[in-house]
Coordinates of N, CA and C in Angstrom, one line a residue:
Chain A
M1 N 5.8 -18.2 -28.5 CA 6.3 -17.8 -27.2 C 7.3 -18.8 -26.7
E2 N 7.1 -20.0 -27.1 CA 8.1 -21.0 -26.6 C 9.5 -20.7 -27.1
G3 N 9.5 -20.1 -28.2 CA 10.8 -19.6 -28.7 C 11.5 -18.6 -27.8
G4 N 10.6 -17.7 -27.3 CA 11.1 -16.7 -26.3 C 11.7 -17.3 -25.1
G5 N 11.0 -18.3 -24.5 CA 11.5 -18.9 -23.3 C 12.9 -19.6 -23.6
E6 N 13.0 -20.2 -24.7 CA 14.2 -20.9 -25.1 C 15.4 -19.9 -25.2
S7 N 15.1 -18.7 -25.7 CA 16.2 -17.8 -25.9 C 16.6 -17.2 -24.5
D8 N 15.6 -17.1 -23.6 CA 15.9 -16.6 -22.3 C 16.8 -17.6 -21.6
F9 N 16.5 -18.9 -21.8 CA 17.4 -19.9 -21.2 C 18.8 -19.8 -21.8
E10 N 18.8 -19.6 -23.1 CA 20.1 -19.5 -23.8 C 20.9 -18.3 -23.3
R11 N 20.1 -17.2 -23.0 CA 20.7 -16.0 -22.5 C 21.4 -16.2 -21.2
E12 N 20.7 -17.0 -20.3 CA 21.2 -17.2 -19.0 C 22.5 -18.0 -19.1
E13 N 22.4 -19.1 -19.9 CA 23.6 -19.9 -20.1 C 24.8 -19.0 -20.6
D14 N 24.4 -18.1 -21.6 CA 25.4 -17.2 -22.2 C 26.0 -16.4 -21.1
D15 N 25.2 -15.9 -20.2 CA 25.8 -15.0 -19.1 C 26.7 -15.8 -18.2
A16 N 26.4 -17.1 -17.9 CA 27.2 -17.9 -17.0 C 28.6 -18.1 -17.7
A17 N 28.5 -18.4 -19.0 CA 29.7 -18.6 -19.8 C 30.6 -17.3 -19.8
T18 N 29.9 -16.2 -20.0 CA 30.6 -14.9 -20.0 C 31.3 -14.7 -18.7
E19 N 30.6 -15.0 -17.6 CA 31.3 -14.7 -16.3 C 32.5 -15.6 -16.1
L20 N 32.4 -16.9 -16.5 CA 33.5 -17.8 -16.4 C 34.7 -17.2 -17.2
L21 N 34.4 -16.8 -18.5 CA 35.5 -16.3 -19.3 C 36.1 -15.0 -18.8
R22 N 35.2 -14.2 -18.2 CA 35.7 -12.9 -17.6 C 36.6 -13.2 -16.5
D23 N 36.3 -14.2 -15.7 CA 37.2 -14.6 -14.5 C 38.6 -15.1 -15.0
R24 N 38.5 -16.0 -16.0 CA 39.8 -16.5 -16.6 C 40.6 -15.4 -17.1
F25 N 39.9 -14.5 -17.8 CA 40.6 -13.3 -18.5 C 41.2 -12.4 -17.4
R26 N 40.5 -12.3 -16.3 CA 41.0 -11.4 -15.2 C 42.3 -12.0 -14.7
L27 N 42.3 -13.3 -14.5 CA 43.5 -13.9 -14.0 C 44.7 -13.7 -14.9
S28 N 44.5 -13.8 -16.2 CA 45.6 -13.6 -17.1 C 46.1 -12.2 -17.1
T29 N 45.1 -11.3 -17.1 CA 45.4 -9.8 -17.0 C 46.2 -9.5 -15.8
I30 N 45.8 -10.0 -14.6 CA 46.5 -9.7 -13.4 C 48.0 -10.2 -13.5
S31 N 48.2 -11.4 -14.0 CA 49.6 -11.9 -14.0 C 50.4 -11.1 -15.0
I32 N 49.8 -10.6 -16.1 CA 50.6 -9.8 -17.0 C 50.9 -8.4 -16.4
A33 N 49.9 -7.8 -15.8 CA 50.0 -6.5 -15.2 C 51.0 -6.5 -14.0
E34 N 50.9 -7.6 -13.2 CA 51.8 -7.7 -12.0 C 53.3 -7.8 -12.5
A35 N 53.5 -8.7 -13.5 CA 54.8 -8.8 -14.0 C 55.4 -7.5 -14.5
Q36 N 54.5 -6.7 -15.2 CA 55.0 -5.4 -15.8 C 55.3 -4.5 -14.6
A37 N 54.4 -4.5 -13.6 CA 54.6 -3.6 -12.4 C 55.9 -3.9 -11.7
K38 N 56.2 -5.2 -11.6 CA 57.4 -5.7 -10.9 C 58.6 -5.2 -11.6
R39 N 58.5 -5.2 -12.9 CA 59.7 -4.7 -13.7 C 60.0 -3.2 -13.4
N40 N 59.0 -2.5 -13.0 CA 59.2 -1.1 -12.6 C 59.3 -0.9 -11.1
N41 N 59.4 -2.0 -10.4 CA 59.5 -2.0 -8.9 C 58.2 -1.2 -8.3
M42 N 57.1 -1.5 -8.9 CA 55.9 -0.9 -8.5 C 54.9 -1.9 -8.0
E43 N 53.9 -1.4 -7.2 CA 52.8 -2.2 -6.8 C 51.6 -1.7 -7.4
I44 N 50.6 -2.5 -7.6 CA 49.3 -2.1 -8.2 C 48.2 -2.4 -7.1
S45 N 47.4 -1.4 -6.8 CA 46.3 -1.6 -5.8 C 45.3 -2.5 -6.5
Q46 N 44.6 -3.3 -5.7 CA 43.7 -4.3 -6.2 C 42.5 -3.7 -7.1
P47 N 41.9 -2.6 -6.6 CA 40.8 -2.1 -7.4 C 41.3 -1.6 -8.8
I48 N 42.5 -1.1 -8.9 CA 43.1 -0.7 -10.2 C 43.3 -1.9 -11.1
M49 N 43.7 -3.0 -10.5 CA 43.9 -4.3 -11.2 C 42.5 -4.7 -11.8
A50 N 41.5 -4.6 -11.0 CA 40.1 -4.9 -11.5 C 39.7 -4.0 -12.7
C51 N 40.0 -2.7 -12.5 CA 39.7 -1.8 -13.6 C 40.4 -2.1 -14.9
I52 N 41.7 -2.4 -14.8 CA 42.5 -2.7 -16.0 C 41.9 -4.0 -16.7
S53 N 41.6 -5.0 -15.9 CA 41.1 -6.2 -16.5 C 39.7 -6.0 -17.1
E54 N 38.9 -5.2 -16.5 CA 37.6 -4.9 -17.0 C 37.7 -4.1 -18.3
L55 N 38.7 -3.2 -18.3 CA 39.0 -2.4 -19.5 C 39.4 -3.3 -20.6
A56 N 40.4 -4.2 -20.3 CA 40.9 -5.1 -21.3 C 39.8 -6.0 -21.9
F57 N 38.9 -6.4 -21.0 CA 37.8 -7.3 -21.5 C 36.9 -6.6 -22.4
K58 N 36.6 -5.3 -22.1 CA 35.7 -4.5 -23.0 C 36.4 -4.3 -24.3
F59 N 37.7 -4.1 -24.2 CA 38.6 -3.9 -25.4 C 38.5 -5.2 -26.3
T60 N 38.6 -6.3 -25.6 CA 38.5 -7.6 -26.4 C 37.2 -7.8 -27.1
E61 N 36.1 -7.4 -26.4 CA 34.8 -7.6 -27.0 C 34.7 -6.6 -28.3
Q62 N 35.2 -5.4 -28.1 CA 35.2 -4.5 -29.2 C 36.0 -5.0 -30.4
L63 N 37.2 -5.6 -30.0 CA 38.1 -6.1 -31.0 C 37.4 -7.2 -31.8
A64 N 36.7 -8.1 -31.1 CA 36.0 -9.2 -31.7 C 35.0 -8.6 -32.8
K65 N 34.3 -7.6 -32.4 CA 33.3 -7.0 -33.3 C 34.0 -6.4 -34.5
D66 N 35.1 -5.7 -34.3 CA 35.9 -5.1 -35.4 C 36.4 -6.1 -36.3
L67 N 37.0 -7.2 -35.8 CA 37.6 -8.2 -36.6 C 36.5 -8.9 -37.4
E68 N 35.3 -9.1 -36.8 CA 34.2 -9.7 -37.6 C 33.8 -8.9 -38.8
L69 N 33.7 -7.6 -38.5 CA 33.3 -6.6 -39.6 C 34.4 -6.6 -40.7
F70 N 35.7 -6.5 -40.3 CA 36.7 -6.5 -41.2 C 36.7 -7.7 -42.1
A71 N 36.6 -8.9 -41.5 CA 36.5 -10.1 -42.3 C 35.4 -10.1 -43.2
Q72 N 34.2 -9.7 -42.7 CA 33.0 -9.6 -43.6 C 33.2 -8.7 -44.8
H73 N 33.8 -7.6 -44.5 CA 34.1 -6.6 -45.5 C 35.0 -7.2 -46.6
G74 N 35.9 -8.0 -46.2 CA 36.8 -8.7 -47.1 C 36.2 -9.9 -47.8
G75 N 34.9 -10.1 -47.5 CA 34.2 -11.2 -48.1 C 34.7 -12.6 -47.5
R76 N 35.2 -12.6 -46.3 CA 35.6 -13.8 -45.7 C 34.8 -14.2 -44.5
K77 N 34.8 -15.5 -44.1 CA 34.2 -15.9 -42.9 C 35.2 -16.1 -41.8
S78 N 36.4 -16.0 -42.1 CA 37.5 -16.3 -41.2 C 38.4 -15.1 -41.0
V79 N 38.7 -14.8 -39.7 CA 39.6 -13.6 -39.4 C 41.0 -14.0 -39.7
N80 N 41.8 -13.2 -40.4 CA 43.2 -13.5 -40.5 C 44.1 -12.4 -39.9
M81 N 45.4 -12.6 -40.1 CA 46.3 -11.6 -39.4 C 46.2 -10.2 -39.9
E82 N 45.9 -10.1 -41.2 CA 45.7 -8.8 -41.7 C 44.6 -8.0 -41.0
D83 N 43.5 -8.7 -40.7 CA 42.4 -8.0 -40.0 C 42.9 -7.5 -38.6
V84 N 43.7 -8.3 -37.9 CA 44.2 -7.8 -36.6 C 45.0 -6.6 -36.8
I85 N 45.9 -6.6 -37.8 CA 46.8 -5.5 -38.0 C 46.0 -4.3 -38.4
L86 N 45.0 -4.5 -39.2 CA 44.1 -3.4 -39.6 C 43.4 -2.7 -38.4
S87 N 43.1 -3.5 -37.4 CA 42.4 -3.0 -36.2 C 43.3 -2.0 -35.5
A88 N 44.6 -2.1 -35.7 CA 45.5 -1.2 -35.0 C 46.0 -0.1 -35.9
H89 N 45.3 0.2 -37.0 CA 45.9 1.0 -38.1 C 46.0 2.5 -37.6
R90 N 45.3 2.9 -36.6 CA 45.3 4.3 -36.2 C 46.6 4.6 -35.5
N91 N 47.3 3.6 -35.0 CA 48.5 3.8 -34.3 C 49.7 3.1 -35.0
E92 N 50.5 4.0 -35.7 CA 51.5 3.4 -36.6 C 52.5 2.5 -35.9
H93 N 52.9 2.9 -34.7 CA 53.9 2.1 -34.0 C 53.3 0.8 -33.6
L94 N 52.1 0.8 -33.1 CA 51.4 -0.4 -32.8 C 51.3 -1.4 -34.0
A95 N 50.8 -0.8 -35.1 CA 50.7 -1.6 -36.3 C 52.0 -2.2 -36.7
A96 N 53.1 -1.4 -36.6 CA 54.4 -1.9 -37.0 C 54.8 -3.0 -36.1
S97 N 54.6 -2.8 -34.8 CA 55.0 -3.9 -33.9 C 54.2 -5.2 -34.1
L98 N 52.9 -5.0 -34.4 CA 52.1 -6.2 -34.7 C 52.6 -6.9 -36.0
R99 N 53.0 -6.0 -37.0 CA 53.4 -6.5 -38.3 C 54.7 -7.4 -38.1
S100 N 55.6 -6.9 -37.2 CA 56.8 -7.7 -37.0 C 56.5 -8.9 -36.2
F101 N 55.6 -8.9 -35.3 CA 55.2 -10.1 -34.6 C 54.6 -11.1 -35.5
C102 N 53.8 -10.6 -36.5 CA 53.2 -11.4 -37.5 C 54.2 -12.1 -38.4
N103 N 55.2 -11.4 -38.7 CA 56.3 -12.0 -39.6 C 57.1 -13.0 -38.8
E104 N 57.3 -12.8 -37.5 CA 57.9 -13.7 -36.6 C 57.1 -15.0 -36.6
L105 N 55.8 -14.9 -36.4 CA 55.0 -16.1 -36.4 C 55.1 -16.9 -37.7
K106 N 55.2 -16.2 -38.8 CA 55.3 -16.9 -40.1 C 56.6 -17.6 -40.2
V107 N 57.6 -17.0 -39.7 CA 59.0 -17.7 -39.8 C 59.0 -18.9 -38.9
K108 N 58.4 -18.7 -37.7 CA 58.4 -19.8 -36.7 C 57.7 -21.0 -37.1
E109 N 56.5 -20.8 -37.8 CA 55.7 -21.9 -38.2 C 55.5 -22.0 -39.7
P110 N 56.5 -22.5 -40.4 CA 56.3 -22.6 -41.8 C 55.1 -23.5 -42.1
Q111 N 54.1 -23.0 -42.8 CA 52.9 -23.7 -43.0 C 53.0 -24.9 -43.9
T112 N 52.1 -25.9 -43.8 CA 52.2 -27.1 -44.6 C 51.8 -26.6 -46.0
E113 N 52.2 -27.5 -47.0 CA 51.9 -27.1 -48.4 C 50.5 -26.9 -48.7
R114 N 49.6 -27.8 -48.1 CA 48.2 -27.7 -48.4 C 47.6 -26.3 -48.0
K115 N 48.0 -26.0 -46.7 CA 47.5 -24.7 -46.2 C 48.1 -23.5 -47.0
R116 N 49.3 -23.6 -47.3 CA 50.0 -22.6 -48.0 C 49.3 -22.2 -49.3
K117 N 48.9 -23.3 -50.0 CA 48.2 -23.0 -51.3 C 46.9 -22.3 -51.0
K118 N 46.2 -22.8 -50.0 CA 44.9 -22.2 -49.7 C 44.9 -20.8 -49.3
T119 N 45.7 -20.5 -48.2 CA 45.4 -19.2 -47.6 C 46.6 -18.2 -47.7
S120 N 47.8 -18.7 -47.5 CA 48.8 -17.7 -47.1 C 49.6 -17.1 -48.3
R121 N 49.4 -17.6 -49.5 CA 50.1 -17.0 -50.6 C 49.8 -15.5 -50.8
K122 N 48.5 -15.3 -50.8 CA 48.1 -13.9 -50.9 C 48.6 -13.1 -49.8
E123 N 48.5 -13.6 -48.6 CA 48.9 -12.9 -47.4 C 50.4 -12.6 -47.4
D124 N 51.2 -13.6 -47.8 CA 52.6 -13.4 -47.9 C 52.9 -12.2 -48.8
K125 N 52.3 -12.3 -50.0 CA 52.5 -11.2 -51.0 C 52.2 -9.8 -50.4
A126 N 51.0 -9.8 -49.8 CA 50.6 -8.5 -49.2 C 51.6 -8.0 -48.2
T127 N 52.0 -8.8 -47.3 CA 52.9 -8.3 -46.2 C 54.3 -7.9 -46.8
T128 N 54.8 -8.7 -47.7 CA 56.1 -8.4 -48.2 C 56.1 -7.1 -49.0
S129 N 55.0 -6.9 -49.8 CA 55.0 -5.7 -50.6 C 54.9 -4.5 -49.6
V130 N 54.1 -4.6 -48.6 CA 54.0 -3.5 -47.6 C 55.4 -3.2 -47.0
L131 N 56.1 -4.3 -46.7 CA 57.4 -4.1 -46.1 C 58.4 -3.4 -47.0
H132 N 58.3 -3.7 -48.3 CA 59.2 -3.1 -49.2 C 59.0 -1.6 -49.3
I133 N 57.7 -1.2 -49.2 CA 57.3 0.2 -49.3 C 57.9 0.9 -48.0
S134 N 57.6 0.3 -46.9 CA 58.1 1.0 -45.6 C 59.6 0.7 -45.4
Chain B
M1 N 57.7 -11.3 -23.2 CA 57.1 -12.4 -24.0 C 56.7 -13.5 -23.2
E2 N 57.3 -13.7 -22.0 CA 57.0 -14.9 -21.2 C 55.6 -15.0 -20.7
N3 N 55.0 -13.8 -20.6 CA 53.6 -13.8 -20.0 C 52.6 -13.2 -21.0
T4 N 51.7 -14.1 -21.5 CA 50.8 -13.5 -22.4 C 49.4 -14.2 -22.3
F5 N 48.5 -13.8 -23.0 CA 47.1 -14.4 -22.9 C 47.1 -15.8 -23.6
D6 N 46.2 -16.6 -23.2 CA 46.0 -17.9 -23.8 C 45.1 -17.8 -25.1
S7 N 45.6 -18.3 -26.2 CA 44.9 -18.2 -27.4 C 43.5 -18.8 -27.3
D8 N 43.4 -19.9 -26.6 CA 42.1 -20.6 -26.4 C 41.1 -19.7 -25.7
L9 N 41.6 -19.0 -24.7 CA 40.7 -18.1 -23.9 C 40.2 -17.0 -24.8
I10 N 41.1 -16.4 -25.6 CA 40.7 -15.3 -26.4 C 39.8 -15.8 -27.5
H11 N 40.1 -16.9 -28.0 CA 39.2 -17.5 -29.0 C 37.8 -17.7 -28.5
A12 N 37.7 -18.2 -27.2 CA 36.4 -18.4 -26.6 C 35.6 -17.1 -26.4
I13 N 36.3 -16.1 -26.0 CA 35.7 -14.8 -25.9 C 35.2 -14.2 -27.2
F14 N 36.0 -14.4 -28.3 CA 35.6 -14.0 -29.6 C 34.4 -14.7 -30.1
K15 N 34.5 -16.0 -29.9 CA 33.3 -16.9 -30.3 C 32.0 -16.5 -29.6
L16 N 32.2 -16.1 -28.3 CA 31.0 -15.7 -27.6 C 30.4 -14.4 -28.2
V17 N 31.2 -13.5 -28.5 CA 30.8 -12.2 -29.0 C 30.1 -12.5 -30.4
W18 N 30.8 -13.3 -31.2 CA 30.3 -13.5 -32.5 C 29.0 -14.3 -32.5
S19 N 28.9 -15.2 -31.7 CA 27.6 -16.0 -31.7 C 26.5 -15.1 -31.1
R20 N 26.8 -14.2 -30.2 CA 25.8 -13.3 -29.6 C 25.3 -12.4 -30.8
R21 N 26.3 -11.9 -31.6 CA 25.9 -11.0 -32.7 C 25.1 -11.8 -33.8
A22 N 25.5 -13.0 -34.0 CA 24.7 -13.8 -35.0 C 23.3 -14.0 -34.5
L23 N 23.2 -14.2 -33.2 CA 21.8 -14.4 -32.7 C 21.0 -13.2 -32.8
E24 N 21.6 -12.0 -32.5 CA 20.9 -10.7 -32.7 C 20.5 -10.5 -34.1
R25 N 21.4 -10.8 -35.0 CA 21.0 -10.6 -36.4 C 19.8 -11.4 -36.8
E26 N 19.8 -12.7 -36.3 CA 18.7 -13.6 -36.6 C 17.4 -13.0 -36.0
K27 N 17.5 -12.5 -34.8 CA 16.4 -12.0 -34.1 C 15.8 -10.8 -34.9
N28 N 16.7 -9.9 -35.4 CA 16.3 -8.8 -36.2 C 15.5 -9.2 -37.4
E29 N 16.0 -10.3 -38.0 CA 15.3 -10.8 -39.2 C 14.0 -11.4 -38.8
G30 N 14.0 -11.9 -37.6 CA 12.8 -12.6 -37.1 C 11.7 -11.6 -36.7
T31 N 12.0 -10.4 -36.4 CA 10.9 -9.4 -36.0 C 9.9 -9.3 -37.1
M32 N 10.3 -9.6 -38.3 CA 9.3 -9.5 -39.4 C 8.0 -10.2 -39.1
N33 N 8.2 -11.4 -38.5 CA 7.0 -12.2 -38.3 C 6.1 -11.7 -37.2
L34 N 6.6 -10.8 -36.4 CA 5.7 -10.2 -35.4 C 4.7 -9.2 -36.0
D35 N 5.1 -8.6 -37.0 CA 4.3 -7.5 -37.6 C 3.1 -8.2 -38.4
C36 N 3.2 -9.4 -38.6 CA 2.3 -10.1 -39.5 C 1.2 -10.8 -38.7
E37 N -0.1 -10.5 -39.0 CA -1.1 -11.1 -38.1 C -1.7 -12.3 -38.6
V38 N -1.7 -12.5 -39.9 CA -2.3 -13.7 -40.5 C -1.4 -14.9 -40.2
F39 N -2.1 -16.0 -39.7 CA -1.3 -17.1 -39.3 C -0.5 -17.8 -40.4
G40 N -1.1 -17.9 -41.5 CA -0.5 -18.5 -42.7 C 0.8 -17.7 -43.1
L41 N 0.6 -16.4 -43.1 CA 1.8 -15.6 -43.5 C 2.9 -15.7 -42.5
R42 N 2.5 -15.7 -41.2 CA 3.5 -15.8 -40.1 C 4.4 -17.1 -40.3
L43 N 3.6 -18.1 -40.7 CA 4.3 -19.4 -40.9 C 5.3 -19.3 -42.0
S44 N 4.9 -18.6 -43.0 CA 5.8 -18.5 -44.2 C 7.0 -17.7 -43.8
F45 N 6.8 -16.7 -43.0 CA 8.0 -15.8 -42.6 C 8.9 -16.6 -41.7
R46 N 8.3 -17.5 -40.9 CA 9.1 -18.3 -40.0 C 10.0 -19.2 -40.9
L47 N 9.5 -19.7 -41.9 CA 10.3 -20.6 -42.8 C 11.4 -19.9 -43.4
V48 N 11.2 -18.6 -43.8 CA 12.2 -17.8 -44.4 C 13.4 -17.6 -43.3
Q49 N 12.9 -17.4 -42.1 CA 13.9 -17.1 -41.0 C 14.8 -18.4 -40.8
V50 N 14.1 -19.5 -40.7 CA 14.9 -20.8 -40.5 C 15.9 -21.0 -41.6
K51 N 15.5 -20.7 -42.8 CA 16.3 -20.9 -44.0 C 17.6 -19.9 -43.9
A52 N 17.3 -18.6 -43.5 CA 18.3 -17.7 -43.3 C 19.3 -18.1 -42.2
G53 N 18.8 -18.7 -41.2 CA 19.6 -19.1 -40.1 C 20.7 -20.1 -40.5
T54 N 20.3 -21.0 -41.4 CA 21.3 -22.0 -41.8 C 22.1 -21.6 -43.0
S55 N 21.7 -20.4 -43.6 CA 22.4 -20.0 -44.8 C 23.8 -19.5 -44.5
K56 N 24.6 -19.3 -45.5 CA 26.0 -18.8 -45.3 C 26.1 -17.5 -44.5
K57 N 25.1 -16.6 -44.7 CA 25.2 -15.3 -44.2 C 25.3 -15.3 -42.7
N58 N 24.5 -16.2 -42.0 CA 24.5 -16.1 -40.6 C 25.4 -17.1 -39.9
R59 N 26.2 -17.8 -40.6 CA 27.2 -18.7 -39.9 C 28.2 -17.8 -39.2
P60 N 28.4 -18.2 -37.9 CA 29.3 -17.3 -37.1 C 30.7 -17.3 -37.7
T61 N 31.4 -16.1 -37.5 CA 32.8 -15.9 -38.0 C 33.7 -16.9 -37.2
T62 N 34.8 -17.2 -37.9 CA 35.9 -18.0 -37.3 C 37.2 -17.2 -37.4
A63 N 38.2 -17.7 -36.7 CA 39.5 -17.0 -36.8 C 40.6 -18.1 -36.9
N64 N 41.7 -17.7 -37.7 CA 42.8 -18.7 -37.8 C 43.7 -18.6 -36.6
A65 N 44.6 -19.6 -36.4 CA 45.4 -19.7 -35.2 C 46.3 -18.5 -35.1
N66 N 47.0 -18.1 -36.2 CA 47.9 -17.0 -36.1 C 47.3 -15.7 -35.8
A67 N 46.1 -15.5 -36.3 CA 45.3 -14.3 -36.0 C 45.0 -14.2 -34.6
L68 N 44.7 -15.4 -34.0 CA 44.4 -15.4 -32.5 C 45.7 -15.0 -31.7
K69 N 46.8 -15.6 -32.1 CA 48.1 -15.3 -31.4 C 48.4 -13.8 -31.5
L70 N 48.1 -13.2 -32.7 CA 48.4 -11.8 -32.9 C 47.4 -11.0 -32.0
S71 N 46.2 -11.4 -31.9 CA 45.2 -10.7 -31.0 C 45.7 -10.8 -29.6
C72 N 46.2 -11.9 -29.2 CA 46.8 -12.1 -27.8 C 47.9 -11.1 -27.6
E73 N 48.7 -10.9 -28.6 CA 49.8 -10.0 -28.5 C 49.3 -8.5 -28.4
L74 N 48.3 -8.2 -29.2 CA 47.7 -6.9 -29.1 C 47.1 -6.6 -27.7
L75 N 46.5 -7.6 -27.1 CA 45.9 -7.4 -25.8 C 47.0 -7.3 -24.7
R76 N 48.0 -8.1 -24.9 CA 49.1 -8.0 -24.0 C 49.8 -6.7 -24.0
V77 N 50.0 -6.1 -25.2 CA 50.5 -4.8 -25.3 C 49.6 -3.8 -24.7
F78 N 48.3 -3.9 -24.8 CA 47.3 -3.0 -24.2 C 47.5 -3.0 -22.7
V79 N 47.6 -4.2 -22.1 CA 47.7 -4.3 -20.6 C 49.0 -3.7 -20.2
T80 N 50.1 -4.1 -20.8 CA 51.4 -3.6 -20.4 C 51.5 -2.1 -20.5
E81 N 51.0 -1.6 -21.6 CA 51.0 -0.1 -21.8 C 50.2 0.6 -20.7
A82 N 49.1 0.0 -20.4 CA 48.3 0.7 -19.3 C 49.1 0.7 -18.0
V83 N 49.7 -0.4 -17.7 CA 50.5 -0.5 -16.4 C 51.7 0.4 -16.5
Q84 N 52.4 0.4 -17.7 CA 53.7 1.1 -17.8 C 53.4 2.6 -17.7
R85 N 52.4 3.1 -18.4 CA 52.1 4.5 -18.4 C 51.7 5.0 -17.0
A86 N 50.8 4.1 -16.3 CA 50.4 4.5 -14.9 C 51.6 4.5 -14.0
A87 N 52.5 3.5 -14.2 CA 53.7 3.4 -13.4 C 54.6 4.7 -13.5
T88 N 54.7 5.2 -14.8 CA 55.5 6.4 -15.0 C 54.9 7.6 -14.2
I89 N 53.6 7.7 -14.3 CA 53.0 8.8 -13.5 C 53.2 8.6 -12.0
A90 N 53.0 7.4 -11.5 CA 53.2 7.1 -10.1 C 54.6 7.5 -9.7
E91 N 55.6 7.1 -10.5 CA 57.0 7.4 -10.2 C 57.3 8.9 -10.2
A92 N 56.7 9.6 -11.1 CA 56.9 11.0 -11.1 C 56.3 11.7 -9.9
E93 N 55.2 11.0 -9.3 CA 54.7 11.6 -8.1 C 55.4 11.1 -6.9
G94 N 56.4 10.2 -7.1 CA 57.2 9.7 -6.0 C 56.6 8.6 -5.1
T95 N 55.5 7.9 -5.6 CA 55.0 6.8 -4.9 C 55.3 5.5 -5.6
S96 N 55.2 4.4 -4.8 CA 55.6 3.1 -5.4 C 54.4 2.2 -5.6
K97 N 53.2 2.8 -5.5 CA 52.0 2.0 -5.7 C 51.1 2.7 -6.7
I98 N 50.6 2.0 -7.7 CA 49.8 2.5 -8.7 C 48.3 2.7 -8.2
E99 N 47.8 3.9 -8.1 CA 46.5 4.1 -7.6 C 45.5 4.6 -8.7
A100 N 44.3 4.8 -8.3 CA 43.2 5.2 -9.3 C 43.6 6.5 -10.0
T101 N 44.1 7.4 -9.3 CA 44.4 8.7 -9.9 C 45.4 8.6 -11.1
H102 N 46.4 7.7 -10.9 CA 47.4 7.5 -11.9 C 46.7 6.9 -13.2
L103 N 45.8 5.9 -13.0 CA 45.1 5.3 -14.1 C 44.3 6.3 -14.8
E104 N 43.6 7.2 -14.0 CA 42.7 8.2 -14.6 C 43.5 9.1 -15.5
R105 N 44.7 9.5 -15.0 CA 45.5 10.4 -15.8 C 45.9 9.8 -17.2
I106 N 46.2 8.5 -17.3 CA 46.7 8.0 -18.5 C 45.6 7.4 -19.4
L107 N 44.4 7.3 -18.8 CA 43.3 6.6 -19.6 C 42.9 7.2 -20.9
P108 N 42.7 8.6 -20.9 CA 42.2 9.1 -22.2 C 43.2 8.9 -23.4
Q109 N 44.5 9.1 -23.1 CA 45.5 8.9 -24.2 C 45.6 7.4 -24.6
L110 N 45.5 6.6 -23.5 CA 45.6 5.1 -23.8 C 44.4 4.7 -24.7
L111 N 43.2 5.2 -24.5 CA 42.1 4.8 -25.3 C 42.2 5.3 -26.7
L112 N 42.8 6.5 -26.8 CA 43.0 7.1 -28.1 C 44.1 6.3 -28.9
D113 N 45.0 5.7 -28.2 CA 46.1 5.0 -28.9 C 45.7 3.6 -29.3
F114 N 44.6 3.0 -28.7 CA 44.3 1.7 -29.1 C 42.9 1.6 -29.8

């Protein structure tokens, strides 16, 4: 039973952490949404802002689950860019936009030799071959 | 591009979800020892559980830095799309404030697209 009490305590701490993250996340969402609305000369009512940030938070949690499952399916413990692109595979435009962002990131930060050997050679090959096809 | 999510924040949320799931998995494995009434057997199941907890299988997932940046971009696109589509509807209705009805109109397609 002592184990049960301990996990209750953990759960409480977990909730507090979730709330804090949720608030930080809400602030980021609001600034992004407001910037986008301003571009359209629009205002957003506050409850809608809260809705959008709650929606985006749920989406993030779902994304985390998806990415974990994708990585596990690939026999990895670490999520990579291919997993993120895979999570958007139902929407071709979105996947293509993520793919180009991914290539931009690669160009911007040429990885160190050590890392390159370890992780990205396979990744590089995969993305370039896909690009050739499309 | 100027306005996006913080990688650290998204990483923290991901880690929270992953550790929660790892805990749940452990708990599911742990339910075995509740079915067992003999003290000695329960002890042995406990040992199995502890072993499983430290084994590779239950170590929480991690993410690399670029994958996090890409996730931030995905989330940014999600939020901007929500606002953009709602703004289009609001504009068509001739108002300059995005209200609940506008979000309601675009929500089904938005969720299908992401």
